Each structure stands twice: as C-alpha cells, then as structure tokens.
Short mmCIF file of the N, C-alpha and C atoms (twelve columns), coordinates in Angstrom:
data_MODEL
# 
_entry.id   MODEL 
# 
loop_
_atom_site.group_PDB 
_atom_site.id 
_atom_site.type_symbol 
_atom_site.label_atom_id 
_atom_site.label_alt_id 
_atom_site.label_comp_id 
_atom_site.label_asym_id 
_atom_site.label_seq_id 
_atom_site.Cartn_x 
_atom_site.Cartn_y 
_atom_site.Cartn_z 
_atom_site.pdbx_PDB_model_num 
ATOM 1   N N  . UNK A 1   -11.249 151.244 148.740 1 
ATOM 2   C CA . UNK A 1   -12.663 152.027 148.143 1 
ATOM 3   C C  . UNK A 1   -11.798 153.676 148.204 1 
ATOM 4   N N  . UNK A 2   -12.546 154.350 147.226 1 
ATOM 5   C CA . UNK A 2   -11.932 155.796 147.381 1 
ATOM 6   C C  . UNK A 2   -13.011 156.518 148.179 1 
ATOM 7   N N  . UNK A 3   -12.274 157.927 149.555 1 
ATOM 8   C CA . UNK A 3   -13.579 157.683 150.033 1 
ATOM 9   C C  . UNK A 3   -13.913 159.262 149.185 1 
ATOM 10  N N  . UNK A 4   -15.323 159.274 149.837 1 
ATOM 11  C CA . UNK A 4   -16.249 159.724 149.202 1 
ATOM 12  C C  . UNK A 4   -15.811 161.557 148.306 1 
ATOM 13  N N  . UNK A 5   -15.598 161.785 150.285 1 
ATOM 14  C CA . UNK A 5   -14.763 162.776 149.702 1 
ATOM 15  C C  . UNK A 5   -12.920 163.629 149.635 1 
ATOM 16  N N  . UNK A 6   -12.560 164.390 149.185 1 
ATOM 17  C CA . UNK A 6   -11.241 164.123 149.141 1 
ATOM 18  C C  . UNK A 6   -10.738 164.907 149.728 1 
ATOM 19  N N  . UNK A 7   -9.683  165.382 149.721 1 
ATOM 20  C CA . UNK A 7   -8.373  166.343 149.896 1 
ATOM 21  C C  . UNK A 7   -9.431  167.482 149.873 1 
ATOM 22  N N  . UNK A 8   -9.082  168.657 150.203 1 
ATOM 23  C CA . UNK A 8   -9.937  170.076 149.750 1 
ATOM 24  C C  . UNK A 8   -9.102  169.913 149.055 1 
ATOM 25  N N  . UNK A 9   -7.606  170.520 148.810 1 
ATOM 26  C CA . UNK A 9   -6.292  170.698 147.618 1 
ATOM 27  C C  . UNK A 9   -7.000  170.192 146.581 1 
ATOM 28  N N  . UNK A 10  -6.854  169.034 146.456 1 
ATOM 29  C CA . UNK A 10  -7.360  167.715 145.406 1 
ATOM 30  C C  . UNK A 10  -9.179  168.704 144.924 1 
ATOM 31  N N  . UNK A 11  -9.299  169.012 145.622 1 
ATOM 32  C CA . UNK A 11  -10.902 169.643 145.188 1 
ATOM 33  C C  . UNK A 11  -10.889 171.000 144.035 1 
ATOM 34  N N  . UNK A 12  -9.934  172.133 144.443 1 
ATOM 35  C CA . UNK A 12  -9.988  173.678 143.946 1 
ATOM 36  C C  . UNK A 12  -9.679  173.782 142.463 1 
ATOM 37  N N  . UNK A 13  -10.088 174.222 142.553 1 
ATOM 38  C CA . UNK A 13  -10.218 175.263 140.268 1 
ATOM 39  C C  . UNK A 13  -9.180  175.846 140.354 1 
ATOM 40  N N  . UNK A 14  -7.962  175.806 139.535 1 
ATOM 41  C CA . UNK A 14  -7.080  175.853 139.158 1 
ATOM 42  C C  . UNK A 14  -6.857  177.044 138.357 1 
ATOM 43  N N  . UNK A 15  -6.438  178.444 138.642 1 
ATOM 44  C CA . UNK A 15  -6.844  179.332 137.814 1 
ATOM 45  C C  . UNK A 15  -5.408  179.020 137.262 1 
ATOM 46  N N  . UNK A 16  -5.993  179.733 135.696 1 
ATOM 47  C CA . UNK A 16  -4.269  179.404 134.687 1 
ATOM 48  C C  . UNK A 16  -3.654  180.439 134.884 1 
ATOM 49  N N  . UNK A 17  -2.788  181.131 135.561 1 
ATOM 50  C CA . UNK A 17  -2.409  182.731 135.985 1 
ATOM 51  C C  . UNK A 17  -1.904  183.512 134.383 1 
ATOM 52  N N  . UNK A 18  -0.543  182.669 133.469 1 
ATOM 53  C CA . UNK A 18  -0.136  182.933 132.590 1 
ATOM 54  C C  . UNK A 18  -1.869  183.524 131.755 1 
ATOM 55  N N  . UNK A 19  -2.287  182.544 131.673 1 
ATOM 56  C CA . UNK A 19  -3.443  183.454 130.478 1 
ATOM 57  C C  . UNK A 19  -4.327  184.367 130.805 1 
ATOM 58  N N  . UNK A 20  -4.512  184.796 132.390 1 
ATOM 59  C CA . UNK A 20  -4.955  185.388 132.136 1 
ATOM 60  C C  . UNK A 20  -4.766  186.664 132.252 1 
ATOM 61  N N  . UNK A 21  -2.865  186.882 133.223 1 
ATOM 62  C CA . UNK A 21  -2.390  188.285 133.049 1 
ATOM 63  C C  . UNK A 21  -2.367  188.446 131.588 1 
ATOM 64  N N  . UNK A 22  -1.787  187.582 130.389 1 
ATOM 65  C CA . UNK A 22  -1.096  188.252 129.349 1 
ATOM 66  C C  . UNK A 22  -2.861  188.566 128.580 1 
ATOM 67  N N  . UNK A 23  -3.670  189.017 128.978 1 
ATOM 68  C CA . UNK A 23  -5.478  189.466 128.423 1 
ATOM 69  C C  . UNK A 23  -5.564  190.295 129.550 1 
ATOM 70  N N  . UNK A 24  -5.006  190.407 130.483 1 
ATOM 71  C CA . UNK A 24  -5.349  191.946 131.485 1 
ATOM 72  C C  . UNK A 24  -3.847  192.690 130.619 1 
ATOM 73  N N  . UNK A 25  -2.494  192.229 130.601 1 
ATOM 74  C CA . UNK A 25  -1.626  193.077 129.577 1 
ATOM 75  C C  . UNK A 25  -2.719  194.013 128.268 1 
ATOM 76  N N  . UNK A 26  -3.318  192.820 127.727 1 
ATOM 77  C CA . UNK A 26  -3.785  192.980 126.603 1 
ATOM 78  C C  . UNK A 26  -4.584  194.468 126.216 1 
ATOM 79  N N  . UNK A 27  -5.594  193.329 126.886 1 
ATOM 80  C CA . UNK A 27  -6.680  194.495 127.443 1 
ATOM 81  C C  . UNK A 27  -6.045  196.680 128.207 1 
ATOM 82  N N  . UNK A 28  -5.190  196.235 128.857 1 
ATOM 83  C CA . UNK A 28  -4.410  197.689 129.598 1 
ATOM 84  C C  . UNK A 28  -3.837  198.370 128.756 1 
ATOM 85  N N  . UNK A 29  -3.045  197.605 127.722 1 
ATOM 86  C CA . UNK A 29  -2.188  197.804 126.878 1 
ATOM 87  C C  . UNK A 29  -3.354  199.009 125.171 1 
ATOM 88  N N  . UNK A 30  -4.772  197.861 125.089 1 
ATOM 89  C CA . UNK A 30  -5.527  198.551 124.516 1 
ATOM 90  C C  . UNK A 30  -6.336  199.890 125.110 1 
ATOM 91  N N  . UNK A 31  -7.170  199.722 125.896 1 
ATOM 92  C CA . UNK A 31  -7.156  200.746 127.126 1 
ATOM 93  C C  . UNK A 31  -6.563  201.928 126.804 1 
ATOM 94  N N  . UNK A 32  -5.482  201.754 126.931 1 
ATOM 95  C CA . UNK A 32  -4.289  202.765 127.284 1 
ATOM 96  C C  . UNK A 32  -4.621  203.632 126.189 1 
ATOM 97  N N  . UNK A 33  -4.040  203.144 124.693 1 
ATOM 98  C CA . UNK A 33  -3.703  203.280 123.556 1 
ATOM 99  C C  . UNK A 33  -4.780  203.972 123.009 1 
ATOM 100 N N  . UNK A 34  -6.986  203.230 123.451 1 
ATOM 101 C CA . UNK A 34  -8.372  204.817 123.635 1 
ATOM 102 C C  . UNK A 34  -8.061  205.457 123.947 1 
ATOM 103 N N  . UNK A 35  -7.208  205.888 125.245 1 
ATOM 104 C CA . UNK A 35  -7.426  206.863 125.500 1 
ATOM 105 C C  . UNK A 35  -6.178  207.790 125.453 1 
ATOM 106 N N  . UNK A 36  -4.993  207.172 124.682 1 
ATOM 107 C CA . UNK A 36  -4.547  208.068 124.173 1 
ATOM 108 C C  . UNK A 36  -4.693  209.274 122.811 1 
ATOM 109 N N  . UNK A 37  -5.092  208.084 122.304 1 
ATOM 110 C CA . UNK A 37  -5.452  208.511 121.331 1 
ATOM 111 C C  . UNK A 37  -7.161  209.961 121.210 1 
ATOM 112 N N  . UNK A 38  -7.613  209.212 122.000 1 
ATOM 113 C CA . UNK A 38  -9.440  210.175 122.349 1 
ATOM 114 C C  . UNK A 38  -7.991  211.775 123.304 1 
ATOM 115 N N  . UNK A 39  -7.256  211.319 123.259 1 
ATOM 116 C CA . UNK A 39  -6.532  212.720 124.013 1 
ATOM 117 C C  . UNK A 39  -6.288  213.645 122.956 1 
ATOM 118 N N  . UNK A 40  -5.042  212.888 121.880 1 
ATOM 119 C CA . UNK A 40  -4.646  213.576 120.727 1 
ATOM 120 C C  . UNK A 40  -5.891  214.674 119.977 1 
ATOM 121 N N  . UNK A 41  -6.389  213.730 119.955 1 
ATOM 122 C CA . UNK A 41  -7.923  213.779 118.838 1 
ATOM 123 C C  . UNK A 41  -8.795  215.307 119.964 1 
ATOM 124 N N  . UNK A 42  -8.716  215.687 121.348 1 
ATOM 125 C CA . UNK A 42  -9.033  216.639 122.112 1 
ATOM 126 C C  . UNK A 42  -8.093  217.665 121.611 1 
ATOM 127 N N  . UNK A 43  -6.672  217.245 121.679 1 
ATOM 128 C CA . UNK A 43  -5.399  217.890 121.476 1 
ATOM 129 C C  . UNK A 43  -5.552  218.549 120.559 1 
ATOM 130 N N  . UNK A 44  -6.053  218.402 119.054 1 
ATOM 131 C CA . UNK A 44  -5.095  218.637 117.527 1 
ATOM 132 C C  . UNK A 44  -7.137  219.448 117.589 1 
ATOM 133 N N  . UNK A 45  -8.615  219.390 118.555 1 
ATOM 134 C CA . UNK A 45  -9.670  219.670 117.811 1 
ATOM 135 C C  . UNK A 45  -9.262  221.091 119.077 1 
ATOM 136 N N  . UNK A 46  -8.598  221.740 119.599 1 
ATOM 137 C CA . UNK A 46  -8.604  222.718 120.825 1 
ATOM 138 C C  . UNK A 46  -7.060  223.398 119.387 1 
ATOM 139 N N  . UNK A 47  -6.459  222.926 119.303 1 
ATOM 140 C CA . UNK A 47  -5.522  223.295 118.225 1 
ATOM 141 C C  . UNK A 47  -5.901  224.156 117.237 1 
ATOM 142 N N  . UNK A 48  -6.663  223.295 116.233 1 
ATOM 143 C CA . UNK A 48  -7.607  223.477 115.422 1 
ATOM 144 C C  . UNK A 48  -8.223  225.073 115.911 1 
ATOM 145 N N  . UNK A 49  -8.978  225.101 116.523 1 
ATOM 146 C CA . UNK A 49  -9.889  226.388 117.617 1 
ATOM 147 C C  . UNK A 49  -9.288  227.209 117.359 1 
ATOM 148 N N  . UNK A 50  -7.928  227.516 118.405 1 
ATOM 149 C CA . UNK A 50  -7.346  228.703 118.217 1 
ATOM 150 C C  . UNK A 50  -6.414  228.858 117.302 1 
ATOM 151 N N  . UNK A 51  -5.549  228.107 116.088 1 
ATOM 152 C CA . UNK A 51  -5.409  228.508 114.603 1 
ATOM 153 C C  . UNK A 51  -6.657  229.118 113.970 1 
ATOM 154 N N  . UNK A 52  -7.794  228.938 114.273 1 
ATOM 155 C CA . UNK A 52  -8.900  229.671 113.405 1 
ATOM 156 C C  . UNK A 52  -8.799  230.418 113.991 1 
ATOM 157 N N  . UNK A 53  -8.468  231.416 115.487 1 
ATOM 158 C CA . UNK A 53  -8.778  232.172 115.876 1 
ATOM 159 C C  . UNK A 53  -7.751  232.627 115.756 1 
ATOM 160 N N  . UNK A 54  -6.594  232.670 115.247 1 
ATOM 161 C CA . UNK A 54  -5.748  233.852 115.120 1 
ATOM 162 C C  . UNK A 54  -5.643  234.204 113.570 1 
ATOM 163 N N  . UNK A 55  -6.420  232.850 112.848 1 
ATOM 164 C CA . UNK A 55  -6.080  233.568 111.778 1 
ATOM 165 C C  . UNK A 55  -7.354  234.873 111.476 1 
ATOM 166 N N  . UNK A 56  -8.624  234.756 111.788 1 
ATOM 167 C CA . UNK A 56  -9.331  235.271 111.694 1 
ATOM 168 C C  . UNK A 56  -8.772  236.775 112.584 1 
ATOM 169 N N  . UNK A 57  -7.950  236.411 113.674 1 
ATOM 170 C CA . UNK A 57  -7.224  238.029 113.708 1 
ATOM 171 C C  . UNK A 57  -6.838  238.104 113.666 1 
ATOM 172 N N  . UNK A 58  -6.010  237.565 112.733 1 
ATOM 173 C CA . UNK A 58  -4.628  237.934 111.032 1 
ATOM 174 C C  . UNK A 58  -5.161  238.604 110.184 1 
ATOM 175 N N  . UNK A 59  -6.322  238.279 109.340 1 
ATOM 176 C CA . UNK A 59  -7.557  238.708 108.504 1 
ATOM 177 C C  . UNK A 59  -7.888  240.599 108.941 1 
ATOM 178 N N  . UNK A 60  -8.949  240.400 110.339 1 
ATOM 179 C CA . UNK A 60  -8.554  241.504 111.212 1 
ATOM 180 C C  . UNK A 60  -7.622  242.699 111.003 1 
ATOM 181 N N  . UNK A 61  -6.351  241.942 111.149 1 
ATOM 182 C CA . UNK A 61  -5.296  243.235 111.161 1 
ATOM 183 C C  . UNK A 61  -5.197  243.762 109.833 1 
ATOM 184 N N  . UNK A 62  -5.214  242.143 108.670 1 
ATOM 185 C CA . UNK A 62  -4.506  242.340 107.785 1 
ATOM 186 C C  . UNK A 62  -5.452  244.029 106.756 1 
ATOM 187 N N  . UNK A 63  -6.898  244.120 107.145 1 
ATOM 188 C CA . UNK A 63  -8.301  244.609 106.995 1 
ATOM 189 C C  . UNK A 63  -7.728  245.920 107.370 1 
ATOM 190 N N  . UNK A 64  -7.249  245.730 108.687 1 
ATOM 191 C CA . UNK A 64  -6.371  247.557 108.680 1 
ATOM 192 C C  . UNK A 64  -5.330  247.739 108.710 1 
ATOM 193 N N  . UNK A 65  -5.245  247.077 108.559 1 
ATOM 194 C CA . UNK A 65  -3.904  247.626 107.824 1 
ATOM 195 C C  . UNK A 65  -4.251  248.270 106.163 1 
ATOM 196 N N  . UNK A 66  -4.418  248.290 105.435 1 
ATOM 197 C CA . UNK A 66  -5.344  248.158 104.214 1 
ATOM 198 C C  . UNK A 66  -6.046  249.344 104.653 1 
ATOM 199 N N  . UNK A 67  -7.076  249.823 105.363 1 
ATOM 200 C CA . UNK A 67  -7.254  251.037 106.001 1 
ATOM 201 C C  . UNK A 67  -7.159  251.800 105.733 1 
ATOM 202 N N  . UNK A 68  -5.265  251.492 106.367 1 
ATOM 203 C CA . UNK A 68  -4.301  252.280 107.111 1 
ATOM 204 C C  . UNK A 68  -3.442  252.786 105.837 1 
ATOM 205 N N  . UNK A 69  -3.139  252.170 104.705 1 
ATOM 206 C CA . UNK A 69  -2.481  252.521 103.559 1 
ATOM 207 C C  . UNK A 69  -3.187  253.608 102.905 1 
ATOM 208 N N  . UNK A 70  -4.404  252.672 102.576 1 
ATOM 209 C CA . UNK A 70  -4.762  253.791 101.315 1 
ATOM 210 C C  . UNK A 70  -5.542  254.954 102.022 1 
ATOM 211 N N  . UNK A 71  -5.115  255.177 103.586 1 
ATOM 212 C CA . UNK A 71  -5.773  256.483 103.754 1 
ATOM 213 C C  . UNK A 71  -3.929  257.357 103.971 1 
ATOM 214 N N  . UNK A 72  -3.274  256.673 104.036 1 
ATOM 215 C CA . UNK A 72  -1.951  256.858 103.792 1 
ATOM 216 C C  . UNK A 72  -1.775  257.563 102.400 1 
ATOM 217 N N  . UNK A 73  -2.317  257.115 101.791 1 
ATOM 218 C CA . UNK A 73  -2.357  256.876 100.082 1 
ATOM 219 C C  . UNK A 73  -3.048  258.468 99.872  1 
ATOM 220 N N  . UNK A 74  -3.836  258.787 100.821 1 
ATOM 221 C CA . UNK A 74  -5.169  259.592 100.237 1 
ATOM 222 C C  . UNK A 74  -4.610  260.480 100.796 1 
ATOM 223 N N  . UNK A 75  -3.813  260.999 101.980 1 
ATOM 224 C CA . UNK A 75  -3.550  261.819 102.203 1 
ATOM 225 C C  . UNK A 75  -2.179  262.516 101.950 1 
ATOM 226 N N  . UNK A 76  -0.881  261.111 101.392 1 
ATOM 227 C CA . UNK A 76  0.822   261.575 100.576 1 
ATOM 228 C C  . UNK A 76  0.613   262.802 98.840  1 
ATOM 229 N N  . UNK A 77  -1.770  261.955 99.000  1 
ATOM 230 C CA . UNK A 77  -1.296  262.334 97.053  1 
ATOM 231 C C  . UNK A 77  -1.325  264.221 97.283  1 
ATOM 232 N N  . UNK A 78  -0.713  263.961 95.714  1 
ATOM 233 C CA . UNK A 78  0.100   265.552 95.391  1 
ATOM 234 C C  . UNK A 78  -1.396  266.419 95.742  1 
ATOM 235 N N  . UNK A 79  -2.491  265.569 95.575  1 
ATOM 236 C CA . UNK A 79  -3.677  267.510 95.810  1 
ATOM 237 C C  . UNK A 79  -4.066  266.943 97.011  1 
ATOM 238 N N  . UNK A 80  -4.042  266.081 97.794  1 
ATOM 239 C CA . UNK A 80  -4.180  266.716 99.584  1 
ATOM 240 C C  . UNK A 80  -3.503  266.801 99.848  1 
ATOM 241 N N  . UNK A 81  -1.938  266.850 99.607  1 
ATOM 242 C CA . UNK A 81  -0.757  267.437 100.226 1 
ATOM 243 C C  . UNK A 81  -1.412  270.082 99.650  1 
ATOM 244 N N  . UNK A 82  -0.943  269.723 98.651  1 
ATOM 245 C CA . UNK A 82  -1.735  271.253 97.547  1 
ATOM 246 C C  . UNK A 82  -3.145  271.814 98.619  1 
ATOM 247 N N  . UNK A 83  -3.941  271.077 98.873  1 
ATOM 248 C CA . UNK A 83  -4.812  271.232 99.162  1 
ATOM 249 C C  . UNK A 83  -4.573  271.880 100.497 1 
ATOM 250 N N  . UNK A 84  -3.155  270.447 101.796 1 
ATOM 251 C CA . UNK A 84  -2.591  271.444 103.252 1 
ATOM 252 C C  . UNK A 84  -2.312  272.907 103.102 1 
ATOM 253 N N  . UNK A 85  -1.364  272.695 101.629 1 
ATOM 254 C CA . UNK A 85  -0.298  273.678 102.088 1 
ATOM 255 C C  . UNK A 85  -1.694  275.341 101.458 1 
ATOM 256 N N  . UNK A 86  -2.747  274.877 100.884 1 
ATOM 257 C CA . UNK A 86  -3.867  276.271 100.903 1 
ATOM 258 C C  . UNK A 86  -3.991  276.791 101.931 1 
ATOM 259 N N  . UNK A 87  -4.614  275.461 102.829 1 
ATOM 260 C CA . UNK A 87  -5.216  275.760 104.071 1 
ATOM 261 C C  . UNK A 87  -4.140  276.164 104.860 1 
ATOM 262 N N  . UNK A 88  -3.270  276.174 105.033 1 
ATOM 263 C CA . UNK A 88  -2.299  277.497 105.329 1 
ATOM 264 C C  . UNK A 88  -2.012  276.075 107.136 1 
ATOM 265 N N  . UNK A 89  -1.801  274.448 106.767 1 
ATOM 266 C CA . UNK A 89  -2.010  273.975 107.591 1 
ATOM 267 C C  . UNK A 89  -0.618  273.036 107.398 1 
ATOM 268 N N  . UNK A 90  0.764   273.012 105.737 1 
ATOM 269 C CA . UNK A 90  1.518   273.062 105.951 1 
ATOM 270 C C  . UNK A 90  1.670   274.406 105.059 1 
ATOM 271 N N  . UNK A 91  3.026   274.918 106.100 1 
ATOM 272 C CA . UNK A 91  3.751   275.761 105.345 1 
ATOM 273 C C  . UNK A 91  5.123   275.189 104.734 1 
ATOM 274 N N  . UNK A 92  5.419   275.857 103.515 1 
ATOM 275 C CA . UNK A 92  6.351   275.375 102.304 1 
ATOM 276 C C  . UNK A 92  7.632   276.056 101.928 1 
ATOM 277 N N  . UNK A 93  8.711   276.837 102.792 1 
ATOM 278 C CA . UNK A 93  9.707   277.701 102.261 1 
ATOM 279 C C  . UNK A 93  10.432  277.044 100.700 1 
ATOM 280 N N  . UNK A 94  10.589  278.041 100.384 1 
ATOM 281 C CA . UNK A 94  12.073  277.392 98.877  1 
ATOM 282 C C  . UNK A 94  13.153  277.137 99.892  1 
ATOM 283 N N  . UNK A 95  14.102  276.436 99.571  1 
ATOM 284 C CA . UNK A 95  15.158  276.276 99.570  1 
ATOM 285 C C  . UNK A 95  16.154  277.133 99.658  1 
ATOM 286 N N  . UNK A 96  17.222  278.017 100.093 1 
ATOM 287 C CA . UNK A 96  17.951  278.804 99.618  1 
ATOM 288 C C  . UNK A 96  18.958  277.564 99.043  1 
ATOM 289 N N  . UNK A 97  19.700  278.240 98.104  1 
ATOM 290 C CA . UNK A 97  21.210  277.537 96.986  1 
ATOM 291 C C  . UNK A 97  21.907  277.815 97.749  1 
ATOM 292 N N  . UNK A 98  22.697  278.137 98.740  1 
ATOM 293 C CA . UNK A 98  23.303  277.823 99.906  1 
ATOM 294 C C  . UNK A 98  23.334  276.610 100.137 1 
ATOM 295 N N  . UNK A 99  22.241  276.029 100.330 1 
ATOM 296 C CA . UNK A 99  21.719  275.059 100.743 1 
ATOM 297 C C  . UNK A 99  21.925  273.489 100.129 1 
ATOM 298 N N  . UNK A 100 21.941  273.642 99.118  1 
ATOM 299 C CA . UNK A 100 21.894  272.576 97.943  1 
ATOM 300 C C  . UNK A 100 23.244  272.311 97.553  1 
ATOM 301 N N  . UNK A 101 23.093  271.048 98.095  1 
ATOM 302 C CA . UNK A 101 24.665  270.237 97.567  1 
ATOM 303 C C  . UNK A 101 25.034  269.694 96.252  1 
ATOM 304 N N  . UNK A 102 25.406  269.512 94.756  1 
ATOM 305 C CA . UNK A 102 25.842  269.689 93.362  1 
ATOM 306 C C  . UNK A 102 26.463  268.958 93.610  1 
ATOM 307 N N  . UNK A 103 25.767  267.721 92.524  1 
ATOM 308 C CA . UNK A 103 26.831  266.467 92.697  1 
ATOM 309 C C  . UNK A 103 27.664  266.529 90.918  1 
ATOM 310 N N  . UNK A 104 28.438  267.066 91.319  1 
ATOM 311 C CA . UNK A 104 29.856  267.242 90.641  1 
ATOM 312 C C  . UNK A 104 30.555  266.087 90.082  1 
ATOM 313 N N  . UNK A 105 31.095  266.210 88.032  1 
ATOM 314 C CA . UNK A 105 31.782  264.312 88.247  1 
ATOM 315 C C  . UNK A 105 32.863  265.511 89.073  1 
ATOM 316 N N  . UNK A 106 33.723  264.307 89.743  1 
ATOM 317 C CA . UNK A 106 35.494  263.967 90.143  1 
ATOM 318 C C  . UNK A 106 36.197  264.590 89.230  1 
ATOM 319 N N  . UNK A 107 37.487  265.491 89.944  1 
ATOM 320 C CA . UNK A 107 38.422  266.732 88.942  1 
ATOM 321 C C  . UNK A 107 39.636  266.202 90.024  1 
ATOM 322 N N  . UNK A 108 40.202  266.353 89.397  1 
ATOM 323 C CA . UNK A 108 41.637  266.211 90.115  1 
ATOM 324 C C  . UNK A 108 42.858  267.362 90.359  1 
ATOM 325 N N  . UNK A 109 41.490  268.692 90.092  1 
ATOM 326 C CA . UNK A 109 42.681  269.909 90.538  1 
ATOM 327 C C  . UNK A 109 41.786  269.731 92.075  1 
ATOM 328 N N  . UNK A 110 42.368  271.055 92.847  1 
ATOM 329 C CA . UNK A 110 42.706  271.582 94.110  1 
ATOM 330 C C  . UNK A 110 41.539  272.058 94.066  1 
ATOM 331 N N  . UNK A 111 41.141  271.345 95.100  1 
ATOM 332 C CA . UNK A 111 39.109  272.221 95.829  1 
ATOM 333 C C  . UNK A 111 40.233  273.448 96.252  1 
ATOM 334 N N  . UNK A 112 39.008  274.567 95.218  1 
ATOM 335 C CA . UNK A 112 38.470  276.166 95.947  1 
ATOM 336 C C  . UNK A 112 38.395  276.136 97.333  1 
ATOM 337 N N  . UNK A 113 38.917  276.791 97.943  1 
ATOM 338 C CA . UNK A 113 38.697  277.491 99.546  1 
ATOM 339 C C  . UNK A 113 37.041  277.989 99.353  1 
ATOM 340 N N  . UNK A 114 35.739  276.569 100.253 1 
ATOM 341 C CA . UNK A 114 34.067  277.415 100.229 1 
ATOM 342 C C  . UNK A 114 34.034  276.649 99.092  1 
ATOM 343 N N  . UNK A 115 34.172  275.526 98.606  1 
ATOM 344 C CA . UNK A 115 33.987  274.693 96.817  1 
ATOM 345 C C  . UNK A 115 33.096  273.363 97.430  1 
ATOM 346 N N  . UNK A 116 31.658  273.301 97.379  1 
ATOM 347 C CA . UNK A 116 31.354  271.941 97.085  1 
ATOM 348 C C  . UNK A 116 32.267  271.094 96.463  1 
ATOM 349 N N  . UNK A 117 32.266  269.594 97.059  1 
ATOM 350 C CA . UNK A 117 32.920  269.342 95.577  1 
ATOM 351 C C  . UNK A 117 32.923  267.585 95.920  1 
ATOM 352 N N  . UNK A 118 32.821  266.950 94.665  1 
ATOM 353 C CA . UNK A 118 32.141  265.485 94.608  1 
ATOM 354 C C  . UNK A 118 33.046  264.689 95.296  1 
ATOM 355 N N  . UNK A 119 32.188  263.425 96.489  1 
ATOM 356 C CA . UNK A 119 34.099  263.175 97.089  1 
ATOM 357 C C  . UNK A 119 34.455  261.693 96.199  1 
ATOM 358 N N  . UNK A 120 35.063  261.628 95.841  1 
ATOM 359 C CA . UNK A 120 35.977  259.792 95.155  1 
ATOM 360 C C  . UNK A 120 36.888  259.575 95.220  1 
ATOM 361 N N  . UNK A 121 36.961  258.493 94.792  1 
ATOM 362 C CA . UNK A 121 37.982  257.350 95.267  1 
ATOM 363 C C  . UNK A 121 39.171  257.565 94.891  1 
ATOM 364 N N  . UNK A 122 40.344  257.948 95.152  1 
ATOM 365 C CA . UNK A 122 41.233  258.524 94.851  1 
ATOM 366 C C  . UNK A 122 42.514  257.666 93.295  1 
ATOM 367 N N  . UNK A 123 42.173  255.903 94.247  1 
ATOM 368 C CA . UNK A 123 42.769  254.472 93.661  1 
ATOM 369 C C  . UNK A 123 42.030  254.482 92.188  1 
ATOM 370 N N  . UNK A 124 40.173  255.040 92.621  1 
ATOM 371 C CA . UNK A 124 39.438  254.366 91.053  1 
ATOM 372 C C  . UNK A 124 39.820  255.271 90.253  1 
ATOM 373 N N  . UNK A 125 40.451  256.688 90.388  1 
ATOM 374 C CA . UNK A 125 40.436  257.342 89.069  1 
ATOM 375 C C  . UNK A 125 41.679  257.005 88.566  1 
ATOM 376 N N  . UNK A 126 42.697  256.314 89.162  1 
ATOM 377 C CA . UNK A 126 44.174  256.056 88.311  1 
ATOM 378 C C  . UNK A 126 43.677  255.044 87.268  1 
# 
C-alpha cells in the first residue's frame, strides 16, 4: 500500500516558466509601445502649439511690415516730398552741369584733354 502522504517534492505545483516568460515579455512590450505612443502624441501636441505660436508671431510681423511699407510709400510719394521741400525740411540744390557724366557713343578718335567719354571694349569695336 502507498503511504498517505508522499514526499513534498512530488506534491509541489510546478510553474511553467517558459509560457510565463513569454506572456511577461509580451505584456512588457505592449506597455512599452503604449508609453512610446503616448510620449510621441504629447511631443506632437507640444510642437503643434509651438508652431501655432510662431505662425501668430509671423502674421503679426507681416502685418507690421505692411504698415511700414505703406508708410514708406506715403512718405516717398512725390506730393509728400514736394510738401517737405516747401516746408524747408528737405533742401534741393541744382546739379552743376560739370558734375553730370554724359554717355556718348564710343568713338575711335583720341580723347581730348578733360573730356568725358564712354568706356568701350576695343575688342568689341573691331
């Protein structure tokens, strides 16, 4: 007859380690993938907020540029400049005739003393 109680080694419930390890690994990988997904979504949200801020700053800067361009256009218009001349804010003096360089067609004649002539490439004249 068999003893009622056998040795304790035979009575232990054995845990299957390999299937347990596979399940633990699968749960760990799924948890890691979920955390990575949440992290990436948070990064996308933060970058989207930064992009919106930069776009609003850019729009404000473009609006300021348009205002400044309109002001420059109004201040450099002929009527505004003539008004400034009449106020005496801008002083105009006539250009002396000796200070004007006149462009003449190139000639083959030797240049006279103190005469301004057009510069010409001698190779192109031939």
